[in-house]
């Protein structure tokens, strides 16, 4: 997925998400990805998004 970061960023923007903001936003983690631990890194969040968002 790392090679497709720009595509992921564009797709998130199309859905109204600001990737950089949402990446560090605790409310996003709590409301959308509560099973992710607070220390989850960018790769863990990317994996969660890929597995749970129906594009």
mmCIF file of N, CA and C in Angstrom:
data_model
loop_
_atom_site.group_PDB
_atom_site.id
_atom_site.type_symbol
_atom_site.label_atom_id
_atom_site.label_comp_id
_atom_site.label_asym_id
_atom_site.label_seq_id
_atom_site.Cartn_x
_atom_site.Cartn_y
_atom_site.Cartn_z
ATOM 1 N N UNK A 1 0.811 -1.189 0.000
ATOM 2 C CA UNK A 1 0.000 0.000 0.000
ATOM 3 C C UNK A 1 0.857 1.258 0.000
ATOM 4 N N UNK A 2 2.046 1.197 0.512
ATOM 5 C CA UNK A 2 2.901 2.369 0.557
ATOM 6 C C UNK A 2 3.075 3.031 -0.792
ATOM 7 N N UNK A 3 3.188 2.224 -1.857
ATOM 8 C CA UNK A 3 3.323 2.767 -3.201
ATOM 9 C C UNK A 3 2.053 3.468 -3.653
ATOM 10 N N UNK A 4 0.944 3.130 -3.050
ATOM 11 C CA UNK A 4 -0.337 3.704 -3.439
ATOM 12 C C UNK A 4 -0.800 4.795 -2.485
ATOM 13 N N UNK A 5 0.124 5.376 -1.725
ATOM 14 C CA UNK A 5 -0.272 6.370 -0.724
ATOM 15 C C UNK A 5 -0.996 7.546 -1.356
ATOM 16 N N UNK A 6 -0.501 8.032 -2.503
ATOM 17 C CA UNK A 6 -1.157 9.168 -3.155
ATOM 18 C C UNK A 6 -2.567 8.804 -3.589
ATOM 19 N N UNK A 7 -2.753 7.586 -4.080
ATOM 20 C CA UNK A 7 -4.093 7.143 -4.475
ATOM 21 C C UNK A 7 -4.999 7.045 -3.257
ATOM 22 N N UNK A 8 -4.477 6.523 -2.154
ATOM 23 C CA UNK A 8 -5.255 6.435 -0.921
ATOM 24 C C UNK A 8 -5.612 7.831 -0.432
ATOM 25 N N UNK A 9 -4.653 8.735 -0.448
ATOM 26 C CA UNK A 9 -4.892 10.106 -0.020
ATOM 27 C C UNK A 9 -5.979 10.756 -0.874
ATOM 28 N N UNK A 10 -5.922 10.555 -2.183
ATOM 29 C CA UNK A 10 -6.933 11.118 -3.083
ATOM 30 C C UNK A 10 -8.303 10.521 -2.808
ATOM 31 N N UNK A 11 -8.354 9.225 -2.563
ATOM 32 C CA UNK A 11 -9.636 8.571 -2.296
ATOM 33 C C UNK A 11 -10.221 9.044 -0.971
ATOM 34 N N UNK A 12 -9.391 9.182 0.049
ATOM 35 C CA UNK A 12 -9.870 9.703 1.326
ATOM 36 C C UNK A 12 -10.381 11.129 1.160
ATOM 37 N N UNK A 13 -9.668 11.940 0.404
ATOM 38 C CA UNK A 13 -10.105 13.318 0.161
ATOM 39 C C UNK A 13 -11.443 13.335 -0.571
ATOM 40 N N UNK A 14 -11.621 12.416 -1.505
ATOM 41 C CA UNK A 14 -12.884 12.334 -2.240
ATOM 42 C C UNK A 14 -14.047 12.043 -1.297
ATOM 43 N N UNK A 15 -13.761 11.319 -0.220
ATOM 44 C CA UNK A 15 -14.784 10.996 0.773
ATOM 45 C C UNK A 15 -14.865 12.053 1.877
ATOM 46 N N UNK A 16 -14.124 13.149 1.705
ATOM 47 C CA UNK A 16 -14.190 14.241 2.661
ATOM 48 C C UNK A 16 -13.258 14.112 3.851
ATOM 49 N N UNK A 17 -12.283 13.219 3.776
ATOM 50 C CA UNK A 17 -11.342 13.036 4.883
ATOM 51 C C UNK A 17 -10.052 13.789 4.592
ATOM 52 N N UNK A 18 -9.539 14.451 5.601
ATOM 53 C CA UNK A 18 -8.228 15.071 5.531
ATOM 54 C C UNK A 18 -7.259 14.078 6.164
ATOM 55 N N UNK A 19 -6.518 13.367 5.340
ATOM 56 C CA UNK A 19 -5.671 12.262 5.798
ATOM 57 C C UNK A 19 -4.757 12.667 6.946
ATOM 58 N N UNK A 20 -4.030 13.769 6.777
ATOM 59 C CA UNK A 20 -3.076 14.171 7.810
ATOM 60 C C UNK A 20 -3.794 14.479 9.121
ATOM 61 N N UNK A 21 -4.942 15.110 9.050
ATOM 62 C CA UNK A 21 -5.691 15.407 10.271
ATOM 63 C C UNK A 21 -6.250 14.129 10.879
ATOM 64 N N UNK A 22 -6.885 13.300 10.057
ATOM 65 C CA UNK A 22 -7.523 12.092 10.571
ATOM 66 C C UNK A 22 -6.504 11.105 11.127
ATOM 67 N N UNK A 23 -5.305 11.116 10.574
ATOM 68 C CA UNK A 23 -4.269 10.188 11.029
ATOM 69 C C UNK A 23 -3.952 10.388 12.507
ATOM 70 N N UNK A 24 -3.986 11.609 12.970
ATOM 71 C CA UNK A 24 -3.615 11.897 14.352
ATOM 72 C C UNK A 24 -4.807 12.262 15.225
ATOM 73 N N UNK A 25 -6.000 12.201 14.673
ATOM 74 C CA UNK A 25 -7.188 12.640 15.390
ATOM 75 C C UNK A 25 -7.733 11.519 16.269
ATOM 76 N N UNK A 26 -7.689 11.710 17.586
ATOM 77 C CA UNK A 26 -8.174 10.687 18.507
ATOM 78 C C UNK A 26 -9.651 10.397 18.308
ATOM 79 N N UNK A 27 -10.434 11.407 17.957
ATOM 80 C CA UNK A 27 -11.865 11.164 17.772
ATOM 81 C C UNK A 27 -12.106 10.211 16.607
ATOM 82 N N UNK A 28 -11.270 10.288 15.557
ATOM 83 C CA UNK A 28 -11.396 9.350 14.444
ATOM 84 C C UNK A 28 -11.107 7.936 14.934
ATOM 85 N N UNK A 29 -10.029 7.785 15.674
ATOM 86 C CA UNK A 29 -9.665 6.453 16.176
ATOM 87 C C UNK A 29 -10.755 5.895 17.078
ATOM 88 N N UNK A 30 -11.304 6.737 17.938
ATOM 89 C CA UNK A 30 -12.318 6.272 18.879
ATOM 90 C C UNK A 30 -13.637 5.954 18.195
ATOM 91 N N UNK A 31 -14.024 6.775 17.229
ATOM 92 C CA UNK A 31 -15.328 6.582 16.606
ATOM 93 C C UNK A 31 -15.295 5.578 15.466
ATOM 94 N N UNK A 32 -14.197 5.536 14.723
ATOM 95 C CA UNK A 32 -14.153 4.697 13.522
ATOM 96 C C UNK A 32 -13.282 3.461 13.668
ATOM 97 N N UNK A 33 -12.299 3.521 14.514
ATOM 98 C CA UNK A 33 -11.368 2.400 14.652
ATOM 99 C C UNK A 33 -11.053 2.157 16.120
ATOM 100 N N UNK A 34 -12.085 1.885 16.927
ATOM 101 C CA UNK A 34 -11.849 1.767 18.369
ATOM 102 C C UNK A 34 -10.934 0.613 18.761
ATOM 103 N N UNK A 35 -10.819 -0.400 17.889
ATOM 104 C CA UNK A 35 -9.966 -1.534 18.240
ATOM 105 C C UNK A 35 -8.482 -1.236 18.049
ATOM 106 N N UNK A 36 -8.154 -0.123 17.388
ATOM 107 C CA UNK A 36 -6.751 0.242 17.234
ATOM 108 C C UNK A 36 -6.241 0.850 18.536
ATOM 109 N N UNK A 37 -5.092 0.391 19.012
ATOM 110 C CA UNK A 37 -4.536 0.992 20.226
ATOM 111 C C UNK A 37 -4.059 2.419 19.933
ATOM 112 N N UNK A 38 -4.006 3.271 20.934
ATOM 113 C CA UNK A 38 -3.584 4.662 20.722
ATOM 114 C C UNK A 38 -2.204 4.777 20.085
ATOM 115 N N UNK A 39 -1.355 3.786 20.316
ATOM 116 C CA UNK A 39 -0.001 3.849 19.761
ATOM 117 C C UNK A 39 0.099 3.273 18.349
ATOM 118 N N UNK A 40 -1.025 2.916 17.749
ATOM 119 C CA UNK A 40 -1.009 2.358 16.391
ATOM 120 C C UNK A 40 -0.345 3.351 15.437
ATOM 121 N N UNK A 41 0.508 2.825 14.587
ATOM 122 C CA UNK A 41 1.226 3.691 13.666
ATOM 123 C C UNK A 41 0.464 3.855 12.354
ATOM 124 N N UNK A 42 1.056 4.598 11.441
ATOM 125 C CA UNK A 42 0.430 4.893 10.156
ATOM 126 C C UNK A 42 0.105 3.621 9.377
ATOM 127 N N UNK A 43 1.010 2.647 9.392
ATOM 128 C CA UNK A 43 0.762 1.401 8.656
ATOM 129 C C UNK A 43 -0.430 0.646 9.230
ATOM 130 N N UNK A 44 -0.574 0.633 10.545
ATOM 131 C CA UNK A 44 -1.720 -0.032 11.169
ATOM 132 C C UNK A 44 -3.016 0.667 10.787
ATOM 133 N N UNK A 45 -2.994 1.992 10.753
ATOM 134 C CA UNK A 45 -4.190 2.736 10.369
ATOM 135 C C UNK A 45 -4.515 2.511 8.897
ATOM 136 N N UNK A 46 -3.500 2.499 8.030
ATOM 137 C CA UNK A 46 -3.716 2.209 6.609
ATOM 138 C C UNK A 46 -4.354 0.836 6.440
ATOM 139 N N UNK A 47 -3.838 -0.149 7.173
ATOM 140 C CA UNK A 47 -4.374 -1.509 7.071
ATOM 141 C C UNK A 47 -5.824 -1.548 7.532
ATOM 142 N N UNK A 48 -6.142 -0.829 8.602
ATOM 143 C CA UNK A 48 -7.522 -0.801 9.092
ATOM 144 C C UNK A 48 -8.440 -0.172 8.048
ATOM 145 N N UNK A 49 -8.008 0.957 7.478
ATOM 146 C CA UNK A 49 -8.820 1.637 6.462
ATOM 147 C C UNK A 49 -9.051 0.719 5.273
ATOM 148 N N UNK A 50 -8.000 0.071 4.798
ATOM 149 C CA UNK A 50 -8.121 -0.823 3.647
ATOM 150 C C UNK A 50 -9.091 -1.961 3.927
ATOM 151 N N UNK A 51 -9.064 -2.485 5.138
ATOM 152 C CA UNK A 51 -9.916 -3.624 5.486
ATOM 153 C C UNK A 51 -11.365 -3.232 5.760
ATOM 154 N N UNK A 52 -11.622 -1.991 6.171
ATOM 155 C CA UNK A 52 -12.951 -1.629 6.653
ATOM 156 C C UNK A 52 -13.725 -0.623 5.809
ATOM 157 N N UNK A 53 -13.066 0.071 4.912
ATOM 158 C CA UNK A 53 -13.762 1.083 4.128
ATOM 159 C C UNK A 53 -14.144 0.484 2.780
ATOM 160 N N UNK A 54 -15.409 0.561 2.456
ATOM 161 C CA UNK A 54 -15.906 0.061 1.172
ATOM 162 C C UNK A 54 -15.896 1.206 0.175
ATOM 163 N N UNK A 55 -14.902 1.218 -0.683
ATOM 164 C CA UNK A 55 -14.776 2.299 -1.650
ATOM 165 C C UNK A 55 -15.835 2.132 -2.693
#
